[in-house]
Short mmCIF file of C-alpha atoms in Angstrom, two decimals:
data_model
loop_
_atom_site.label_atom_id
_atom_site.label_comp_id
_atom_site.label_asym_id
_atom_site.label_seq_id
_atom_site.Cartn_x
_atom_site.Cartn_y
_atom_site.Cartn_z
CA UNK I 1 115.34 117.32 73.65
CA UNK I 2 118.21 115.31 75.07
CA UNK I 3 117.24 112.41 77.32
CA UNK I 4 118.06 112.81 80.97
CA UNK I 5 117.04 111.20 84.21
CA UNK I 6 113.77 112.49 85.56
CA UNK I 7 113.47 112.74 89.34
CA UNK I 8 109.78 111.61 89.31
CA UNK I 9 110.93 108.18 88.09
CA UNK I 10 113.39 107.80 90.96
CA UNK I 11 111.00 107.43 93.90
CA UNK I 12 108.63 104.76 92.51
CA UNK I 13 111.52 102.82 90.98
CA UNK I 14 113.44 102.89 94.25
CA UNK I 15 110.39 101.86 96.28
CA UNK I 16 109.66 98.93 93.99
CA UNK I 17 113.31 97.88 93.95
CA UNK I 18 113.43 97.97 97.77
CA UNK I 19 110.19 95.98 97.99
CA UNK I 20 111.63 93.42 95.57
CA UNK I 21 114.85 93.20 97.59
CA UNK I 22 112.89 92.56 100.79
CA UNK I 23 110.74 89.96 99.02
CA UNK I 24 113.69 88.07 97.52
CA UNK I 25 114.68 86.20 100.75
CA UNK I 26 111.07 85.03 101.13
CA UNK I 27 111.08 83.89 97.51
CA UNK I 28 114.31 81.95 98.02
CA UNK I 29 112.88 80.23 101.13
CA UNK I 30 109.39 79.54 99.76
CA UNK I 31 109.70 79.62 95.98
CA UNK I 32 107.35 76.64 95.70
CA UNK I 33 104.49 78.77 97.09
CA UNK I 34 102.49 80.03 94.06
CA UNK I 35 101.48 83.25 95.85
CA UNK I 36 105.09 84.04 96.74
CA UNK I 37 106.21 83.38 93.17
CA UNK I 38 103.42 85.50 91.72
CA UNK I 39 104.11 88.43 94.06
CA UNK I 40 107.84 88.30 93.31
CA UNK I 41 107.17 88.22 89.56
CA UNK I 42 104.73 91.10 89.86
CA UNK I 43 107.33 93.24 91.64
CA UNK I 44 109.94 92.20 89.07
CA UNK I 45 107.78 93.21 86.11
CA UNK I 46 106.72 96.50 87.74
CA UNK I 47 110.32 97.39 88.57
CA UNK I 48 111.47 96.43 85.07
CA UNK I 49 108.80 98.61 83.46
CA UNK I 50 109.85 101.67 85.45
CA UNK I 51 113.53 101.04 84.81
CA UNK I 52 113.02 100.68 81.05
CA UNK I 53 110.66 103.66 80.57
CA UNK I 54 113.05 106.08 82.25
CA UNK I 55 114.10 108.42 79.41
CA UNK I 56 117.83 107.92 79.90
CA UNK I 57 117.41 104.13 79.80
CA UNK I 58 115.26 104.32 76.66
CA UNK I 59 118.06 106.27 75.00
CA UNK I 60 120.74 103.87 76.26
CA UNK I 61 118.88 100.79 75.04
CA UNK I 62 118.34 102.30 71.60
CA UNK I 63 122.04 103.21 71.34
CA UNK I 64 123.28 99.90 72.80
CA UNK I 65 121.27 97.73 70.40
CA UNK I 66 121.53 100.02 67.43
CA UNK I 67 117.80 99.51 66.81
CA UNK I 68 115.78 102.74 66.99
CA UNK I 69 112.88 102.56 69.45
CA UNK I 70 113.61 98.96 70.51
CA UNK I 71 112.80 100.10 74.04
CA UNK I 72 109.11 100.31 73.08
CA UNK I 73 108.34 96.59 72.64
CA UNK I 74 110.80 95.79 75.42
CA UNK I 75 108.99 98.00 77.96
CA UNK I 76 105.54 97.06 76.70
CA UNK I 77 106.39 93.37 77.06
CA UNK I 78 107.17 93.88 80.74
CA UNK I 79 103.97 95.89 81.06
CA UNK I 80 102.01 93.02 79.49
CA UNK I 81 103.58 90.52 81.90
CA UNK I 82 102.69 92.88 84.76
CA UNK I 83 99.07 93.01 83.55
CA UNK I 84 98.77 89.22 83.37
CA UNK I 85 100.36 88.64 86.76
CA UNK I 86 98.18 91.29 88.36
CA UNK I 87 94.96 89.74 87.06
CA UNK I 88 95.95 86.23 88.12
CA UNK I 89 96.96 87.51 91.58
CA UNK I 90 93.49 88.98 92.09
CA UNK I 91 91.95 85.66 91.02
CA UNK I 92 94.22 83.82 93.50
CA UNK I 93 93.01 86.04 96.31
CA UNK I 94 89.32 85.96 95.44
CA UNK I 95 88.83 82.28 94.75
CA UNK I 96 89.71 79.06 96.49
CA UNK I 97 91.97 76.68 94.53
CA UNK I 98 90.02 74.77 91.91
CA UNK I 99 90.40 73.42 88.42
CA UNK I 100 88.26 76.27 87.09
CA UNK I 101 90.49 78.87 88.73
CA UNK I 102 93.60 77.21 87.31
CA UNK I 103 92.13 77.19 83.78
CA UNK I 104 91.19 80.87 83.98
CA UNK I 105 94.68 81.84 85.08
CA UNK I 106 96.27 79.79 82.31
CA UNK I 107 93.90 81.42 79.79
CA UNK I 108 94.98 84.88 80.98
CA UNK I 109 98.66 83.98 80.60
CA UNK I 110 98.09 82.70 77.06
CA UNK I 111 96.10 85.79 76.07
CA UNK I 112 98.78 88.16 77.29
CA UNK I 113 101.52 85.99 75.83
CA UNK I 114 99.78 86.45 72.48
CA UNK I 115 99.69 90.19 73.12
CA UNK I 116 103.44 90.09 73.74
CA UNK I 117 104.03 88.26 70.47
CA UNK I 118 101.80 90.78 68.71
CA UNK I 119 103.81 93.66 70.13
CA UNK I 120 107.07 92.31 68.74
CA UNK I 121 105.49 91.34 65.42
CA UNK I 122 103.97 94.77 64.81
CA UNK I 123 107.21 96.48 65.81
CA UNK I 124 109.27 94.36 63.42
CA UNK I 125 106.81 95.03 60.60
CA UNK I 126 106.81 98.78 61.23
CA UNK I 127 109.23 101.33 59.83
CA UNK I 128 110.23 103.63 62.70
CA UNK I 129 113.75 104.91 61.94
CA UNK I 130 113.60 108.08 64.04
CA UNK I 131 114.36 107.40 67.74
CA UNK I 132 111.73 109.01 69.93
CA UNK I 133 112.38 109.06 73.67
CA UNK I 134 109.39 111.08 74.86
CA UNK I 135 106.73 111.15 72.16
CA UNK I 136 106.91 107.82 70.35
CA UNK I 137 103.17 107.13 70.72
CA UNK I 138 102.02 110.37 69.09
CA UNK I 139 104.93 110.71 66.64
CA UNK I 140 104.19 107.31 65.09
CA UNK I 141 100.41 107.38 65.67
CA UNK I 142 99.71 107.34 61.93
CA UNK I 143 102.58 105.03 60.88
CA UNK I 144 101.46 101.59 59.60
CA UNK I 145 102.07 98.81 62.10
CA UNK I 146 103.45 101.23 64.70
CA UNK I 147 99.89 102.48 64.95
CA UNK I 148 98.75 98.91 65.67
CA UNK I 149 101.70 98.41 68.01
CA UNK I 150 100.71 101.41 70.11
CA UNK I 151 97.01 100.56 70.13
CA UNK I 152 97.75 96.95 71.12
CA UNK I 153 99.66 97.84 74.27
CA UNK I 154 97.26 100.62 75.31
CA UNK I 155 94.12 98.53 74.77
CA UNK I 156 95.64 95.46 76.44
CA UNK I 157 96.53 97.56 79.46
CA UNK I 158 93.10 99.20 79.49
CA UNK I 159 91.28 95.85 79.38
CA UNK I 160 93.36 94.50 82.27
CA UNK I 161 92.72 97.66 84.31
CA UNK I 162 88.95 97.53 83.61
CA UNK I 163 88.66 93.83 84.45
CA UNK I 164 90.77 94.20 87.59
CA UNK I 165 88.79 97.23 88.77
CA UNK I 166 85.50 95.40 88.21
CA UNK I 167 86.65 92.27 90.06
CA UNK I 168 87.95 94.32 92.97
CA UNK I 169 84.78 96.41 93.16
CA UNK I 170 82.66 93.25 93.34
CA UNK I 171 84.98 91.67 95.91
CA UNK I 172 85.58 94.60 98.29
CA UNK I 173 82.33 94.26 100.32
CA UNK I 174 83.20 90.64 101.09
CA UNK I 175 86.68 91.41 102.43
CA UNK I 176 86.88 91.49 106.23
CA UNK I 177 90.60 91.19 106.86
CA UNK I 178 91.99 94.67 107.55
CA UNK I 179 95.25 94.21 105.67
CA UNK I 180 93.60 92.54 102.70
CA UNK I 181 91.03 95.35 102.51
CA UNK I 182 93.87 97.88 102.54
CA UNK I 183 95.50 96.02 99.67
CA UNK I 184 92.27 95.93 97.66
CA UNK I 185 91.81 99.69 98.10
CA UNK I 186 95.38 100.34 96.94
CA UNK I 187 94.75 98.12 93.93
CA UNK I 188 91.54 99.92 93.02
CA UNK I 189 93.27 103.29 93.16
CA UNK I 190 96.20 101.92 91.18
CA UNK I 191 94.13 100.42 88.38
CA UNK I 192 92.00 103.58 88.28
CA UNK I 193 95.22 105.56 87.72
CA UNK I 194 96.06 103.12 84.93
CA UNK I 195 92.72 103.80 83.27
CA UNK I 196 93.41 107.54 83.36
CA UNK I 197 96.80 106.84 81.75
CA UNK I 198 95.17 104.78 78.98
CA UNK I 199 92.40 107.27 78.25
CA UNK I 200 94.88 110.16 78.13
CA UNK I 201 97.13 108.23 75.74
CA UNK I 202 94.21 107.31 73.48
CA UNK I 203 92.99 110.90 73.30
CA UNK I 204 96.46 112.12 72.30
CA UNK I 205 96.91 109.36 69.70
CA UNK I 206 93.39 109.83 68.30
CA UNK I 207 94.01 113.56 67.98
CA UNK I 208 96.94 112.79 65.65
CA UNK I 209 94.61 110.75 63.45
CA UNK I 210 92.42 113.81 62.99
CA UNK I 211 95.32 116.17 62.42
CA UNK I 212 95.27 117.74 65.90
CA UNK I 213 98.26 118.09 68.22
CA UNK I 214 97.46 117.07 71.80
CA UNK I 215 100.87 115.55 72.39
CA UNK I 216 101.17 117.13 75.83
CA UNK I 217 98.52 114.72 77.08
CA UNK I 218 100.78 111.81 76.13
CA UNK I 219 104.16 113.26 77.06
CA UNK I 220 103.29 115.25 80.19
CA UNK I 221 99.88 114.28 81.58
CA UNK I 222 99.89 110.48 81.15
CA UNK I 223 103.31 109.39 82.56
CA UNK I 224 102.62 110.43 86.20
CA UNK I 225 99.52 108.21 86.24
CA UNK I 226 101.61 105.26 85.06
CA UNK I 227 104.08 105.85 87.87
CA UNK I 228 101.30 106.14 90.44
CA UNK I 229 99.69 102.96 89.11
CA UNK I 230 102.90 100.96 89.42
CA UNK I 231 103.41 102.06 93.02
CA UNK I 232 99.80 101.60 94.17
CA UNK I 233 99.34 98.22 92.51
CA UNK I 234 102.62 96.96 93.94
CA UNK I 235 101.62 98.27 97.39
CA UNK I 236 98.23 96.64 96.99
CA UNK I 237 99.76 93.23 96.45
CA UNK I 238 102.46 93.70 99.08
CA UNK I 239 100.33 95.06 101.95
CA UNK I 240 98.31 91.90 102.72
CA UNK I 241 101.48 89.82 102.85
CA UNK I 242 103.93 92.16 104.56
CA UNK I 243 101.42 94.07 106.71
CA UNK I 244 100.80 91.31 109.28
CA UNK I 245 104.52 90.54 109.43
CA UNK I 246 105.36 94.22 110.03
CA UNK I 247 102.63 94.37 112.68
CA UNK I 248 104.11 91.36 114.49
CA UNK I 249 107.60 92.81 114.16
CA UNK I 250 106.55 96.18 115.61
CA UNK I 251 104.68 94.47 118.46
CA UNK I 252 107.67 92.26 119.27
CA UNK I 253 110.01 95.26 119.03
CA UNK I 254 107.78 97.24 121.42
CA UNK I 255 107.60 94.34 123.89
CA UNK I 256 111.34 93.77 123.66
CA UNK I 257 112.15 97.35 124.61
CA UNK I 258 109.35 97.47 127.17
CA UNK I 259 111.04 94.62 129.11
CA UNK I 260 114.42 96.34 129.04
CA UNK I 261 114.08 97.97 132.48
CA UNK I 262 113.20 94.70 134.20
CA UNK I 263 115.87 92.80 132.28
CA UNK I 264 118.55 95.27 133.39
CA UNK I 265 117.53 94.89 137.04
CA UNK I 266 117.55 91.07 137.10
CA UNK I 267 120.83 90.75 135.20
CA UNK I 268 122.60 90.56 138.57
CA UNK I 269 121.14 87.07 139.00
CA UNK I 270 123.50 84.41 137.66
CA UNK I 271 121.57 81.65 135.93
CA UNK I 272 122.92 78.11 135.79
CA UNK I 273 123.12 77.97 132.01
CA UNK I 274 124.97 80.58 130.00
CA UNK I 275 122.72 82.67 127.77
CA UNK I 276 123.53 82.51 124.08
CA UNK I 277 124.53 85.88 122.70
CA UNK I 278 122.25 87.13 119.97
CA UNK I 279 123.46 90.01 117.85
CA UNK I 280 121.50 93.11 116.97
CA UNK I 281 120.63 91.60 113.59
CA UNK I 282 119.07 88.49 115.10
CA UNK I 283 115.27 88.29 114.57
CA UNK I 284 113.48 90.41 117.15
CA UNK I 285 111.04 87.61 118.00
CA UNK I 286 113.97 85.37 118.92
CA UNK I 287 115.56 88.10 121.04
CA UNK I 288 112.20 88.70 122.76
CA UNK I 289 111.83 85.01 123.62
CA UNK I 290 115.35 85.00 125.02
CA UNK I 291 114.72 88.13 127.10
CA UNK I 292 111.47 86.73 128.52
CA UNK I 293 113.18 83.44 129.35
CA UNK I 294 116.05 85.27 131.03
CA UNK I 295 113.60 87.25 133.17
CA UNK I 296 111.60 84.18 134.20
CA UNK I 297 114.77 82.26 135.07
CA UNK I 298 115.94 85.17 137.21
CA UNK I 299 112.56 85.41 138.99
CA UNK I 300 112.73 81.70 139.79
CA UNK I 301 116.16 82.15 141.37
CA UNK I 302 115.03 85.30 143.18
CA UNK I 303 112.04 83.53 144.76
CA UNK I 304 113.78 82.92 148.13
CA UNK I 305 114.59 86.64 148.34
CA UNK I 306 111.15 87.99 147.43
CA UNK I 307 109.24 89.39 150.40
CA UNK I 308 105.51 88.65 150.07
CA UNK I 309 104.63 91.08 152.87
CA UNK I 310 106.57 93.88 151.18
CA UNK I 311 104.88 93.04 147.88
CA UNK I 312 101.40 93.14 149.47
CA UNK I 313 102.08 96.43 151.28
CA UNK I 314 103.46 98.03 148.13
CA UNK I 315 100.41 96.87 146.20
CA UNK I 316 98.04 98.36 148.77
CA UNK I 317 99.94 101.65 148.72
CA UNK I 318 99.97 101.81 144.93
CA UNK I 319 96.35 100.69 144.50
CA UNK I 320 95.16 103.82 146.30
CA UNK I 321 96.24 105.96 143.32
CA UNK I 322 96.65 103.54 140.41
CA UNK I 323 94.74 100.81 138.59
CA UNK I 324 95.10 97.15 139.50
CA UNK I 325 97.54 96.22 136.74
CA UNK I 326 99.73 99.26 137.36
CA UNK I 327 99.60 98.60 141.11
CA UNK I 328 100.79 95.01 140.52
CA UNK I 329 103.61 96.38 138.41
CA UNK I 330 104.67 98.91 141.06
CA UNK I 331 104.49 96.29 143.82
CA UNK I 332 106.51 93.86 141.72
CA UNK I 333 109.13 96.51 140.98
CA UNK I 334 109.49 97.32 144.69
CA UNK I 335 109.74 93.63 145.62
CA UNK I 336 112.29 92.89 142.87
CA UNK I 337 114.50 95.82 143.83
CA UNK I 338 114.49 94.60 147.43
CA UNK I 339 115.08 91.02 146.30
CA UNK I 340 118.07 91.89 144.13
CA UNK I 341 119.58 93.80 147.07
CA UNK I 342 119.04 90.75 149.27
CA UNK I 343 120.46 88.51 146.54
CA UNK I 344 123.68 90.54 146.46
CA UNK I 345 123.92 90.27 150.26
CA UNK I 346 122.86 86.60 150.19
CA UNK I 347 120.16 87.20 152.81
CA UNK I 348 117.07 85.21 151.79
CA UNK I 349 113.73 86.01 153.40
CA UNK I 350 113.03 83.51 156.18
CA UNK I 351 109.72 82.38 157.64
CA UNK I 352 107.39 84.13 155.15
CA UNK I 353 105.26 82.56 152.40
CA UNK I 354 106.85 82.99 149.02
CA UNK I 355 103.93 83.87 146.75
CA UNK I 356 105.30 87.04 145.22
CA UNK I 357 107.24 85.34 142.40
CA UNK I 358 104.18 83.92 140.58
CA UNK I 359 102.35 87.26 140.96
CA UNK I 360 105.30 89.14 139.49
CA UNK I 361 105.74 86.60 136.69
CA UNK I 362 102.14 87.24 135.64
CA UNK I 363 102.76 91.01 135.38
CA UNK I 364 106.29 91.34 134.01
CA UNK I 365 105.26 93.96 131.42
CA UNK I 366 103.70 96.13 134.12
CA UNK I 367 106.72 95.57 136.39
CA UNK I 368 109.11 96.67 133.66
CA UNK I 369 107.03 99.79 132.96
CA UNK I 370 107.08 100.63 136.66
CA UNK I 371 110.85 100.20 136.87
CA UNK I 372 111.22 102.93 134.25
CA UNK I 373 109.77 105.34 136.87
CA UNK I 374 112.46 105.18 139.59
CA UNK I 375 111.13 108.15 141.60
CA UNK I 376 107.70 106.55 142.00
CA UNK I 377 109.19 103.18 142.94
CA UNK I 378 111.59 104.80 145.39
CA UNK I 379 108.74 106.74 147.01
CA UNK I 380 106.53 103.65 147.44
CA UNK I 381 109.43 101.57 148.72
CA UNK I 382 110.43 104.15 151.31
CA UNK I 383 106.82 104.50 152.45
CA UNK I 384 106.17 100.78 152.93
CA UNK I 385 109.56 100.02 154.48
CA UNK I 386 109.21 102.88 156.96
CA UNK I 387 105.69 101.66 157.82
CA UNK I 388 106.99 98.12 158.26
CA UNK I 389 109.78 99.41 160.49
CA UNK I 390 107.36 101.36 162.70
CA UNK I 391 105.05 98.32 162.92
CA UNK I 392 107.95 96.08 163.87
CA UNK I 393 109.04 98.38 166.73
CA UNK I 394 105.55 98.97 168.07
#
C-alpha cells in the first residue's frame, strides 16, 4: 500500500497547529511563566506527534534519512515528551507550588527521559530493514528489540494515561471554576481515548505472539483514538487558559457593537481633543474604552442642550409599556436626539435644571439599544413634544 495523506489526520493537526500559533504570542510575552511554557510545549509535542505519524510523513522521513522505520522512535519520542508534559501540567493545576511538587515533576521528566533513551536504544539494537508505514507494530511484534521498542512506548503511554485519569477523577469534585472543570472533563475523555488506543494496540501485538492476525485493530481501530486523544487533551489544557480570555473578548465585542448606535448619534459633537484612530485590528477592549470615553465626552458637551423636562416626560411615556431600564434608555435616546438637533442649531436649553446628562450616562447601554429602534423613539418623541406643545399653549 503506497503512503498517502489521510484526511482524518488533517483536522486534528490543523486545530493543534492553529492553537499553537495563537499561543505563540503569549509565550513570547510571558515565556518566564512556567504554566505558559508548559502549555506551549504540550501543544508543540502534540502537533509534532500528529505531523510525524501521518503516513506520508513517515514515508518521507524514512526516505530522507535512508534509515528504514526511523519515524518510529522519532514519533514515539514526541509522544513520550507529550506524556511527561501532560502529567506535570495536571500536577501544576492540582497543587500549590511547593518543593514536593517540584520534585515530583522533575522525577516525571527523568522517568520519561529514560523512556526516550530506551526507545532509541531498542530501535538501534533491533533489525528492522523492511519499511512499514501502517503496520510496524504488528509486523515487528515478534522481532527482538523491536518487540521491546513497541512495548516500551505503548506501556509508557498507558501508564501516563492511567495516572492522569486517576488524578483527574480524584480532582474533579473539588473543581469549582467553570472553565477549569471543562478542561478537566476534556482531559478525562482524552486520556480515556488514549487508554482505548493502548489496549487495542496491545491486543493486536499480543495476537501476533500467539500466531493470530488481528492487525486491523492496530492499523484501523487504534489510530482514530490517538487522534481524538491528542485533540481532547490539547483542548483540555487550552480551555482553562483561553476560555476566560475568549469570554472577555466576546463580552467586549458585544458591548462595542451595542454602543454603536449611540456613538453614531453623538459623533456630531466636536470634542476638544482629537480622538486617536484605532484600526480594526486594535484590541477590542481598547476600542471599547475609546468608544465609551468618546460617548461620555460628548454627553458632557451636550449637557447644556439636554432638556430635563423632555427626558422626564419621555420616561413617563415609556414606563407605561416598558421596564425601568428600557424606559431610561428610551428617554435618554429621545433627549439625546433633541439635544444633538439643538447642538447643530446652537440653541442651548435655558432656565431648566440640567439633570438629564448624569441619568443618561448611567444608562448608555440602554440608550444605545433604544436608538437602534428609530420608529419607537420617533413615536415617543412626537407624543411628548406634542403634549408639551399643547401644555405650553393652554
